[in-house]
Amino acid sequence: MRFILNVIWLVLCGLWMALGYIVAGIVCCVLIVTIPFGIASFRIASYALWPFGRTTVERRDAGAGSLIGNVIWIVFAGWWLALGHILTGIALCVTIIGIPLGIANFKLIPVSLMPLGREIVPTDRPFATR
């Protein structure tokens, strides 16, 4: 079932959202100082491309640096990506078949706003859930 949902996700919205993250990552990597943001953006692009069967968890070792970085990320790129998830989620929820995909899009909003201090793990790993 995960495979089917991931393929439908990829066709309907995953490719476009992942491209948004890739563009943000390239821009961040060009501006040498923001390379950590670019790496986080590329990591979340892979998650946005194939999300079912994986989840994000907060890293225990993330400190004040990731908090400050997330604030900077929200100002420059996070809110654009979150807006993309909101619009795509609303469009997907219009149809009955798209409702699970729309809900998955809404679940990606916190990750798009605060990517630093998070880790992407498979859902079948015991420590994947809180």
Short mmCIF file of N, CA, C and O in Angstrom, two decimals:
data_model
loop_
_atom_site.label_atom_id
_atom_site.label_comp_id
_atom_site.label_asym_id
_atom_site.label_seq_id
_atom_site.Cartn_x
_atom_site.Cartn_y
_atom_site.Cartn_z
N MET A 1 0.82 -1.20 0.00
CA MET A 1 0.00 0.00 0.00
C MET A 1 0.87 1.26 0.00
O MET A 1 0.52 2.24 -0.64
N ARG A 2 1.99 1.21 0.75
CA ARG A 2 2.89 2.37 0.77
C ARG A 2 3.40 2.69 -0.62
O ARG A 2 3.49 3.85 -0.98
N PHE A 3 3.74 1.64 -1.37
CA PHE A 3 4.27 1.86 -2.70
C PHE A 3 3.25 2.56 -3.59
O PHE A 3 3.58 3.51 -4.31
N ILE A 4 2.01 2.12 -3.54
CA ILE A 4 0.95 2.72 -4.36
C ILE A 4 0.74 4.18 -3.96
O ILE A 4 0.64 5.05 -4.83
N LEU A 5 0.68 4.45 -2.66
CA LEU A 5 0.51 5.82 -2.20
C LEU A 5 1.70 6.69 -2.61
O LEU A 5 1.52 7.85 -3.01
N ASN A 6 2.91 6.14 -2.53
CA ASN A 6 4.09 6.91 -2.92
C ASN A 6 4.09 7.23 -4.41
O ASN A 6 4.49 8.32 -4.81
N VAL A 7 3.66 6.28 -5.24
CA VAL A 7 3.62 6.53 -6.68
C VAL A 7 2.57 7.60 -7.00
O VAL A 7 2.84 8.53 -7.79
N ILE A 8 1.40 7.49 -6.40
CA ILE A 8 0.36 8.51 -6.62
C ILE A 8 0.85 9.86 -6.11
O ILE A 8 0.66 10.89 -6.76
N TRP A 9 1.49 9.88 -4.94
CA TRP A 9 2.05 11.10 -4.37
C TRP A 9 3.07 11.71 -5.32
O TRP A 9 3.07 12.92 -5.54
N LEU A 10 3.95 10.89 -5.85
CA LEU A 10 5.00 11.37 -6.75
C LEU A 10 4.40 12.06 -7.97
O LEU A 10 4.86 13.13 -8.36
N VAL A 11 3.37 11.47 -8.53
CA VAL A 11 2.76 12.02 -9.74
C VAL A 11 1.99 13.30 -9.43
O VAL A 11 2.09 14.30 -10.16
N LEU A 12 1.21 13.32 -8.36
CA LEU A 12 0.33 14.45 -8.09
C LEU A 12 1.01 15.64 -7.44
O LEU A 12 0.69 16.79 -7.75
N CYS A 13 1.94 15.40 -6.51
CA CYS A 13 2.52 16.56 -5.84
C CYS A 13 3.96 16.37 -5.38
O CYS A 13 4.65 17.35 -5.12
N GLY A 14 4.42 15.16 -5.24
CA GLY A 14 5.74 14.92 -4.70
C GLY A 14 6.86 15.50 -5.53
O GLY A 14 7.81 16.09 -5.00
N LEU A 15 6.77 15.36 -6.83
CA LEU A 15 7.82 15.86 -7.71
C LEU A 15 7.92 17.38 -7.62
O LEU A 15 9.02 17.93 -7.51
N TRP A 16 6.79 18.05 -7.59
CA TRP A 16 6.80 19.52 -7.56
C TRP A 16 7.28 20.05 -6.23
O TRP A 16 8.04 21.02 -6.18
N MET A 17 6.86 19.41 -5.15
CA MET A 17 7.31 19.88 -3.84
C MET A 17 8.81 19.59 -3.65
O MET A 17 9.53 20.41 -3.09
N ALA A 18 9.26 18.44 -4.12
CA ALA A 18 10.69 18.12 -4.02
C ALA A 18 11.52 19.11 -4.84
O ALA A 18 12.61 19.52 -4.42
N LEU A 19 11.01 19.51 -6.00
CA LEU A 19 11.72 20.51 -6.80
C LEU A 19 11.82 21.84 -6.06
O LEU A 19 12.84 22.53 -6.15
N GLY A 20 10.78 22.20 -5.32
CA GLY A 20 10.83 23.42 -4.50
C GLY A 20 11.93 23.34 -3.45
O GLY A 20 12.69 24.30 -3.25
N TYR A 21 12.04 22.20 -2.80
CA TYR A 21 13.09 22.01 -1.80
C TYR A 21 14.48 22.00 -2.45
O TYR A 21 15.44 22.51 -1.88
N ILE A 22 14.58 21.41 -3.63
CA ILE A 22 15.87 21.37 -4.32
C ILE A 22 16.31 22.77 -4.73
O ILE A 22 17.48 23.13 -4.57
N VAL A 23 15.38 23.57 -5.22
CA VAL A 23 15.72 24.96 -5.57
C VAL A 23 16.17 25.73 -4.33
O VAL A 23 17.17 26.45 -4.36
N ALA A 24 15.44 25.56 -3.23
CA ALA A 24 15.84 26.23 -1.98
C ALA A 24 17.21 25.74 -1.53
O ALA A 24 18.05 26.52 -1.07
N GLY A 25 17.49 24.45 -1.69
CA GLY A 25 18.79 23.90 -1.31
C GLY A 25 19.92 24.42 -2.17
O GLY A 25 21.01 24.72 -1.67
N ILE A 26 19.67 24.57 -3.46
CA ILE A 26 20.70 25.11 -4.36
C ILE A 26 21.00 26.56 -4.01
O ILE A 26 22.17 26.97 -3.95
N VAL A 27 19.96 27.34 -3.79
CA VAL A 27 20.17 28.74 -3.40
C VAL A 27 20.95 28.83 -2.10
O VAL A 27 21.87 29.64 -1.97
N CYS A 28 20.61 27.98 -1.14
CA CYS A 28 21.32 28.00 0.14
C CYS A 28 22.77 27.56 -0.01
O CYS A 28 23.66 28.08 0.67
N CYS A 29 23.04 26.62 -0.90
CA CYS A 29 24.42 26.17 -1.09
C CYS A 29 25.26 27.18 -1.86
O CYS A 29 26.47 27.24 -1.68
N VAL A 30 24.64 27.98 -2.71
CA VAL A 30 25.37 29.02 -3.42
C VAL A 30 25.83 30.10 -2.45
O VAL A 30 26.94 30.63 -2.57
N LEU A 31 25.01 30.41 -1.47
CA LEU A 31 25.36 31.40 -0.46
C LEU A 31 26.14 30.69 0.65
O LEU A 31 25.63 30.40 1.70
N ILE A 32 27.38 30.48 0.48
CA ILE A 32 28.26 29.62 1.27
C ILE A 32 27.88 29.51 2.75
O ILE A 32 27.92 28.43 3.33
N VAL A 33 27.49 30.59 3.36
CA VAL A 33 27.19 30.60 4.80
C VAL A 33 25.99 29.71 5.13
O VAL A 33 25.91 29.14 6.22
N THR A 34 25.08 29.55 4.20
CA THR A 34 23.84 28.82 4.47
C THR A 34 23.88 27.37 3.97
O THR A 34 22.83 26.77 3.75
N ILE A 35 25.06 26.80 3.83
CA ILE A 35 25.17 25.41 3.37
C ILE A 35 24.43 24.43 4.29
O ILE A 35 23.79 23.51 3.80
N PRO A 36 24.44 24.59 5.63
CA PRO A 36 23.65 23.67 6.46
C PRO A 36 22.16 23.69 6.13
O PRO A 36 21.49 22.65 6.19
N PHE A 37 21.63 24.85 5.75
CA PHE A 37 20.24 24.93 5.33
C PHE A 37 20.03 24.17 4.02
O PHE A 37 19.01 23.53 3.82
N GLY A 38 20.99 24.27 3.12
CA GLY A 38 20.90 23.56 1.85
C GLY A 38 20.90 22.05 2.05
O GLY A 38 20.13 21.34 1.41
N ILE A 39 21.75 21.57 2.95
CA ILE A 39 21.79 20.14 3.23
C ILE A 39 20.46 19.68 3.83
O ILE A 39 19.92 18.64 3.44
N ALA A 40 19.92 20.45 4.75
CA ALA A 40 18.61 20.11 5.33
C ALA A 40 17.52 20.14 4.27
O ALA A 40 16.62 19.29 4.27
N SER A 41 17.60 21.07 3.35
CA SER A 41 16.61 21.18 2.29
C SER A 41 16.68 19.96 1.37
O SER A 41 15.64 19.43 0.97
N PHE A 42 17.88 19.52 1.03
CA PHE A 42 18.02 18.33 0.18
C PHE A 42 17.50 17.08 0.90
O PHE A 42 16.87 16.21 0.29
N ARG A 43 17.74 17.00 2.20
CA ARG A 43 17.26 15.86 2.99
C ARG A 43 15.73 15.83 2.98
O ARG A 43 15.12 14.78 2.80
N ILE A 44 15.12 16.98 3.15
CA ILE A 44 13.66 17.02 3.18
C ILE A 44 13.08 16.87 1.77
O ILE A 44 11.97 16.39 1.61
N ALA A 45 13.84 17.23 0.74
CA ALA A 45 13.39 17.00 -0.63
C ALA A 45 13.22 15.51 -0.89
O ALA A 45 12.25 15.08 -1.53
N SER A 46 14.15 14.70 -0.37
CA SER A 46 13.99 13.24 -0.55
C SER A 46 12.78 12.73 0.21
O SER A 46 12.09 11.81 -0.25
N TYR A 47 12.50 13.32 1.36
CA TYR A 47 11.33 12.93 2.13
C TYR A 47 10.05 13.38 1.43
O TYR A 47 9.06 12.64 1.41
N ALA A 48 10.05 14.57 0.86
CA ALA A 48 8.87 15.07 0.17
C ALA A 48 8.62 14.30 -1.14
O ALA A 48 7.50 14.28 -1.63
N LEU A 49 9.65 13.68 -1.66
CA LEU A 49 9.51 12.91 -2.90
C LEU A 49 8.87 11.54 -2.64
O LEU A 49 8.10 11.06 -3.46
N TRP A 50 9.16 10.92 -1.51
CA TRP A 50 8.72 9.55 -1.21
C TRP A 50 8.40 9.45 0.29
O TRP A 50 9.14 8.82 1.03
N PRO A 51 7.29 10.05 0.79
CA PRO A 51 7.09 10.18 2.24
C PRO A 51 6.48 8.97 2.95
O PRO A 51 6.72 8.79 4.15
N PHE A 52 5.69 8.18 2.27
CA PHE A 52 4.98 7.11 2.96
C PHE A 52 5.95 5.99 3.33
O PHE A 52 6.73 5.54 2.53
N GLY A 53 5.88 5.57 4.58
CA GLY A 53 6.81 4.57 5.10
C GLY A 53 7.96 5.20 5.86
O GLY A 53 8.81 4.50 6.39
N ARG A 54 7.99 6.53 5.92
CA ARG A 54 9.02 7.24 6.67
C ARG A 54 8.36 8.32 7.51
O ARG A 54 7.25 8.75 7.21
N THR A 55 9.05 8.75 8.53
CA THR A 55 8.55 9.83 9.38
C THR A 55 9.74 10.64 9.89
O THR A 55 10.88 10.25 9.70
N THR A 56 9.45 11.76 10.50
CA THR A 56 10.52 12.58 11.07
C THR A 56 10.42 12.55 12.58
O THR A 56 9.32 12.52 13.14
N VAL A 57 11.56 12.56 13.21
CA VAL A 57 11.63 12.64 14.67
C VAL A 57 12.61 13.75 15.02
O VAL A 57 13.52 14.06 14.26
N GLU A 58 12.40 14.33 16.18
CA GLU A 58 13.32 15.37 16.65
C GLU A 58 14.59 14.73 17.15
O GLU A 58 14.55 13.69 17.82
N ARG A 59 15.70 15.32 16.82
CA ARG A 59 16.99 14.83 17.30
C ARG A 59 17.20 15.31 18.73
O ARG A 59 16.98 16.47 19.03
N ARG A 60 17.65 14.44 19.57
CA ARG A 60 17.87 14.78 20.98
C ARG A 60 19.06 15.72 21.15
O ARG A 60 19.10 16.51 22.08
N ASP A 61 20.02 15.64 20.24
CA ASP A 61 21.23 16.45 20.39
C ASP A 61 21.13 17.81 19.71
O ASP A 61 22.10 18.55 19.69
N ALA A 62 19.97 18.15 19.17
CA ALA A 62 19.78 19.46 18.53
C ALA A 62 19.67 20.51 19.63
O ALA A 62 18.93 20.35 20.59
N GLY A 63 20.40 21.58 19.47
CA GLY A 63 20.42 22.60 20.52
C GLY A 63 19.95 23.95 20.03
O GLY A 63 19.11 24.07 19.14
N ALA A 64 20.54 24.97 20.62
CA ALA A 64 20.15 26.35 20.32
C ALA A 64 20.51 26.73 18.89
O ALA A 64 19.82 27.55 18.28
N GLY A 65 21.56 26.13 18.35
CA GLY A 65 21.94 26.43 16.97
C GLY A 65 20.85 26.06 15.98
O GLY A 65 20.57 26.81 15.04
N SER A 66 20.21 24.91 16.19
CA SER A 66 19.14 24.52 15.28
C SER A 66 17.91 25.40 15.47
O SER A 66 17.19 25.67 14.51
N LEU A 67 17.67 25.87 16.68
CA LEU A 67 16.56 26.78 16.92
C LEU A 67 16.77 28.10 16.18
O LEU A 67 15.87 28.59 15.49
N ILE A 68 17.95 28.66 16.31
CA ILE A 68 18.27 29.91 15.62
C ILE A 68 18.23 29.70 14.10
O ILE A 68 17.69 30.52 13.36
N GLY A 69 18.78 28.57 13.66
CA GLY A 69 18.75 28.25 12.23
C GLY A 69 17.34 28.10 11.70
O GLY A 69 17.03 28.53 10.59
N ASN A 70 16.45 27.48 12.49
CA ASN A 70 15.07 27.32 12.06
C ASN A 70 14.36 28.67 11.94
O ASN A 70 13.54 28.87 11.03
N VAL A 71 14.65 29.60 12.84
CA VAL A 71 14.06 30.94 12.74
C VAL A 71 14.51 31.62 11.45
O VAL A 71 13.70 32.21 10.72
N ILE A 72 15.79 31.53 11.15
CA ILE A 72 16.31 32.11 9.90
C ILE A 72 15.68 31.41 8.69
O ILE A 72 15.29 32.05 7.71
N TRP A 73 15.56 30.08 8.77
CA TRP A 73 14.97 29.31 7.67
C TRP A 73 13.51 29.72 7.42
O TRP A 73 13.09 29.87 6.28
N ILE A 74 12.73 29.90 8.50
CA ILE A 74 11.33 30.29 8.35
C ILE A 74 11.22 31.62 7.61
O ILE A 74 10.39 31.78 6.72
N VAL A 75 12.08 32.56 7.95
CA VAL A 75 12.01 33.89 7.35
C VAL A 75 12.32 33.83 5.85
O VAL A 75 11.64 34.46 5.04
N PHE A 76 13.34 33.07 5.47
CA PHE A 76 13.80 33.13 4.08
C PHE A 76 13.19 32.08 3.16
O PHE A 76 12.95 32.37 1.99
N ALA A 77 12.95 30.86 3.62
CA ALA A 77 12.47 29.83 2.70
C ALA A 77 11.31 29.01 3.26
O ALA A 77 10.50 28.51 2.48
N GLY A 78 11.24 28.86 4.55
CA GLY A 78 10.26 27.96 5.15
C GLY A 78 8.82 28.30 4.88
O GLY A 78 8.01 27.43 4.59
N TRP A 79 8.50 29.58 4.95
CA TRP A 79 7.09 29.93 4.79
C TRP A 79 6.63 29.75 3.35
O TRP A 79 5.47 29.45 3.09
N TRP A 80 7.55 29.89 2.37
CA TRP A 80 7.18 29.64 0.97
C TRP A 80 6.87 28.16 0.76
O TRP A 80 5.89 27.80 0.10
N LEU A 81 7.71 27.31 1.32
CA LEU A 81 7.49 25.87 1.18
C LEU A 81 6.25 25.43 1.95
O LEU A 81 5.49 24.58 1.47
N ALA A 82 6.02 25.99 3.12
CA ALA A 82 4.81 25.67 3.88
C ALA A 82 3.56 26.10 3.12
O ALA A 82 2.56 25.38 3.09
N LEU A 83 3.63 27.26 2.48
CA LEU A 83 2.50 27.73 1.67
C LEU A 83 2.23 26.77 0.51
O LEU A 83 1.08 26.47 0.18
N GLY A 84 3.29 26.25 -0.10
CA GLY A 84 3.13 25.25 -1.16
C GLY A 84 2.46 24.00 -0.65
O GLY A 84 1.59 23.43 -1.32
N HIS A 85 2.82 23.55 0.56
CA HIS A 85 2.17 22.37 1.14
C HIS A 85 0.71 22.65 1.46
O HIS A 85 -0.14 21.77 1.27
N ILE A 86 0.41 23.84 1.94
CA ILE A 86 -0.99 24.18 2.25
C ILE A 86 -1.83 24.18 0.99
O ILE A 86 -2.91 23.57 0.94
N LEU A 87 -1.36 24.85 -0.05
CA LEU A 87 -2.14 24.93 -1.30
C LEU A 87 -2.29 23.56 -1.95
O LEU A 87 -3.38 23.21 -2.43
N THR A 88 -1.22 22.77 -1.97
CA THR A 88 -1.29 21.44 -2.55
C THR A 88 -2.20 20.54 -1.72
O THR A 88 -2.97 19.76 -2.28
N GLY A 89 -2.13 20.65 -0.39
CA GLY A 89 -2.98 19.84 0.47
C GLY A 89 -4.45 20.16 0.27
O GLY A 89 -5.29 19.25 0.23
N ILE A 90 -4.77 21.43 0.15
CA ILE A 90 -6.17 21.82 -0.10
C ILE A 90 -6.64 21.30 -1.44
O ILE A 90 -7.75 20.77 -1.56
N ALA A 91 -5.80 21.42 -2.47
CA ALA A 91 -6.18 20.92 -3.80
C ALA A 91 -6.38 19.40 -3.79
O ALA A 91 -7.30 18.90 -4.45
N LEU A 92 -5.56 18.69 -3.04
CA LEU A 92 -5.71 17.23 -2.99
C LEU A 92 -6.93 16.81 -2.19
O LEU A 92 -7.54 15.78 -2.49
N CYS A 93 -7.31 17.58 -1.18
CA CYS A 93 -8.47 17.23 -0.36
C CYS A 93 -9.80 17.46 -1.06
O CYS A 93 -10.85 17.08 -0.53
N VAL A 94 -9.78 18.05 -2.23
CA VAL A 94 -11.02 18.28 -2.98
C VAL A 94 -11.62 16.94 -3.42
O VAL A 94 -12.83 16.78 -3.44
N THR A 95 -10.77 15.98 -3.76
CA THR A 95 -11.26 14.67 -4.17
C THR A 95 -11.16 13.69 -3.00
O THR A 95 -10.32 13.84 -2.12
N ILE A 96 -11.99 12.68 -3.02
CA ILE A 96 -11.98 11.68 -1.95
C ILE A 96 -10.68 10.88 -1.99
O ILE A 96 -10.09 10.59 -0.96
N ILE A 97 -10.21 10.54 -3.16
CA ILE A 97 -8.99 9.76 -3.30
C ILE A 97 -7.78 10.56 -2.82
O ILE A 97 -6.83 10.00 -2.26
N GLY A 98 -7.80 11.87 -2.98
CA GLY A 98 -6.67 12.69 -2.61
C GLY A 98 -6.61 13.08 -1.15
O GLY A 98 -5.62 13.68 -0.71
N ILE A 99 -7.62 12.74 -0.35
CA ILE A 99 -7.64 13.15 1.06
C ILE A 99 -6.43 12.61 1.84
O ILE A 99 -5.79 13.37 2.56
N PRO A 100 -6.05 11.32 1.71
CA PRO A 100 -4.86 10.87 2.45
C PRO A 100 -3.59 11.61 2.02
O PRO A 100 -2.72 11.89 2.83
N LEU A 101 -3.52 11.96 0.75
CA LEU A 101 -2.37 12.70 0.26
C LEU A 101 -2.39 14.14 0.77
O LEU A 101 -1.34 14.70 1.10
N GLY A 102 -3.56 14.72 0.85
CA GLY A 102 -3.68 16.07 1.40
C GLY A 102 -3.29 16.11 2.88
O GLY A 102 -2.60 17.03 3.32
N ILE A 103 -3.71 15.09 3.62
CA ILE A 103 -3.34 15.01 5.04
C ILE A 103 -1.82 14.85 5.17
O ILE A 103 -1.20 15.47 6.04
N ALA A 104 -1.23 14.05 4.31
CA ALA A 104 0.24 13.89 4.34
C ALA A 104 0.92 15.22 4.02
O ALA A 104 1.97 15.54 4.59
N ASN A 105 0.34 15.99 3.12
CA ASN A 105 0.88 17.31 2.81
C ASN A 105 0.81 18.22 4.02
O ASN A 105 1.75 18.96 4.30
N PHE A 106 -0.29 18.18 4.74
CA PHE A 106 -0.42 19.01 5.94
C PHE A 106 0.57 18.58 7.02
O PHE A 106 1.05 19.40 7.79
N LYS A 107 0.90 17.28 7.08
CA LYS A 107 1.87 16.80 8.05
C LYS A 107 3.30 17.26 7.71
O LYS A 107 4.16 17.28 8.58
N LEU A 108 3.54 17.62 6.48
CA LEU A 108 4.86 18.10 6.07
C LEU A 108 5.07 19.58 6.39
O LEU A 108 6.19 20.07 6.29
N ILE A 109 4.04 20.29 6.77
CA ILE A 109 4.17 21.72 7.05
C ILE A 109 5.14 22.00 8.20
O ILE A 109 6.03 22.84 8.05
N PRO A 110 5.03 21.32 9.35
CA PRO A 110 6.02 21.61 10.41
C PRO A 110 7.45 21.29 9.99
O PRO A 110 8.39 21.98 10.39
N VAL A 111 7.63 20.27 9.18
CA VAL A 111 8.97 19.91 8.71
C VAL A 111 9.49 20.99 7.76
O VAL A 111 10.67 21.33 7.79
N SER A 112 8.61 21.53 6.93
CA SER A 112 9.06 22.57 5.99
C SER A 112 9.38 23.87 6.71
O SER A 112 10.20 24.65 6.26
N LEU A 113 8.74 24.10 7.85
CA LEU A 113 9.03 25.31 8.62
C LEU A 113 10.27 25.18 9.48
O LEU A 113 10.99 26.16 9.67
N MET A 114 10.49 23.99 10.03
CA MET A 114 11.63 23.80 10.95
C MET A 114 12.38 22.52 10.61
O MET A 114 12.22 21.50 11.28
N PRO A 115 13.21 22.55 9.56
CA PRO A 115 13.90 21.32 9.13
C PRO A 115 15.13 20.95 9.97
O PRO A 115 15.52 19.79 9.99
N LEU A 116 15.73 21.92 10.62
CA LEU A 116 16.94 21.64 11.38
C LEU A 116 16.58 20.99 12.71
O LEU A 116 15.61 21.37 13.36
N GLY A 117 17.35 20.01 13.13
CA GLY A 117 17.07 19.31 14.36
C GLY A 117 16.09 18.17 14.19
O GLY A 117 15.54 17.67 15.16
N ARG A 118 15.86 17.76 12.95
CA ARG A 118 14.97 16.63 12.66
C ARG A 118 15.74 15.57 11.91
O ARG A 118 16.67 15.86 11.18
N GLU A 119 15.27 14.34 12.07
CA GLU A 119 15.87 13.20 11.39
C GLU A 119 14.76 12.40 10.73
O GLU A 119 13.69 12.22 11.31
N ILE A 120 14.98 11.93 9.52
CA ILE A 120 14.00 11.12 8.80
C ILE A 120 14.33 9.66 9.04
O ILE A 120 15.45 9.22 8.79
N VAL A 121 13.35 8.91 9.55
CA VAL A 121 13.54 7.50 9.88
C VAL A 121 12.39 6.68 9.30
O VAL A 121 11.30 7.20 9.09
N PRO A 122 12.63 5.40 9.02
CA PRO A 122 11.53 4.53 8.59
C PRO A 122 10.50 4.37 9.71
O PRO A 122 10.85 4.39 10.89
N THR A 123 9.26 4.19 9.35
CA THR A 123 8.21 4.07 10.36
C THR A 123 8.25 2.73 11.08
O THR A 123 7.67 2.60 12.15
N ASP A 124 8.93 1.75 10.53
CA ASP A 124 8.97 0.45 11.19
C ASP A 124 10.07 0.33 12.24
O ASP A 124 10.18 -0.67 12.92
N ARG A 125 10.88 1.37 12.41
CA ARG A 125 11.89 1.35 13.46
C ARG A 125 11.24 1.71 14.79
O ARG A 125 10.40 2.61 14.86
N PRO A 126 11.60 1.03 15.86
CA PRO A 126 10.89 1.23 17.14
C PRO A 126 10.97 2.65 17.68
O PRO A 126 10.05 3.11 18.32
N PHE A 127 12.06 3.35 17.44
CA PHE A 127 12.19 4.69 18.00
C PHE A 127 11.67 5.76 17.06
O PHE A 127 11.85 6.93 17.29
N ALA A 128 10.98 5.36 16.00
CA ALA A 128 10.48 6.31 15.02
C ALA A 128 9.30 7.11 15.58
O ALA A 128 9.06 8.21 15.14
N THR A 129 8.58 6.55 16.50
CA THR A 129 7.45 7.28 17.08
C THR A 129 7.84 7.86 18.42
O THR A 129 8.76 7.39 19.07
N ARG A 130 7.14 8.86 18.83
CA ARG A 130 7.46 9.50 20.10
C ARG A 130 6.99 8.71 21.27
O ARG A 130 6.12 8.08 21.44
#
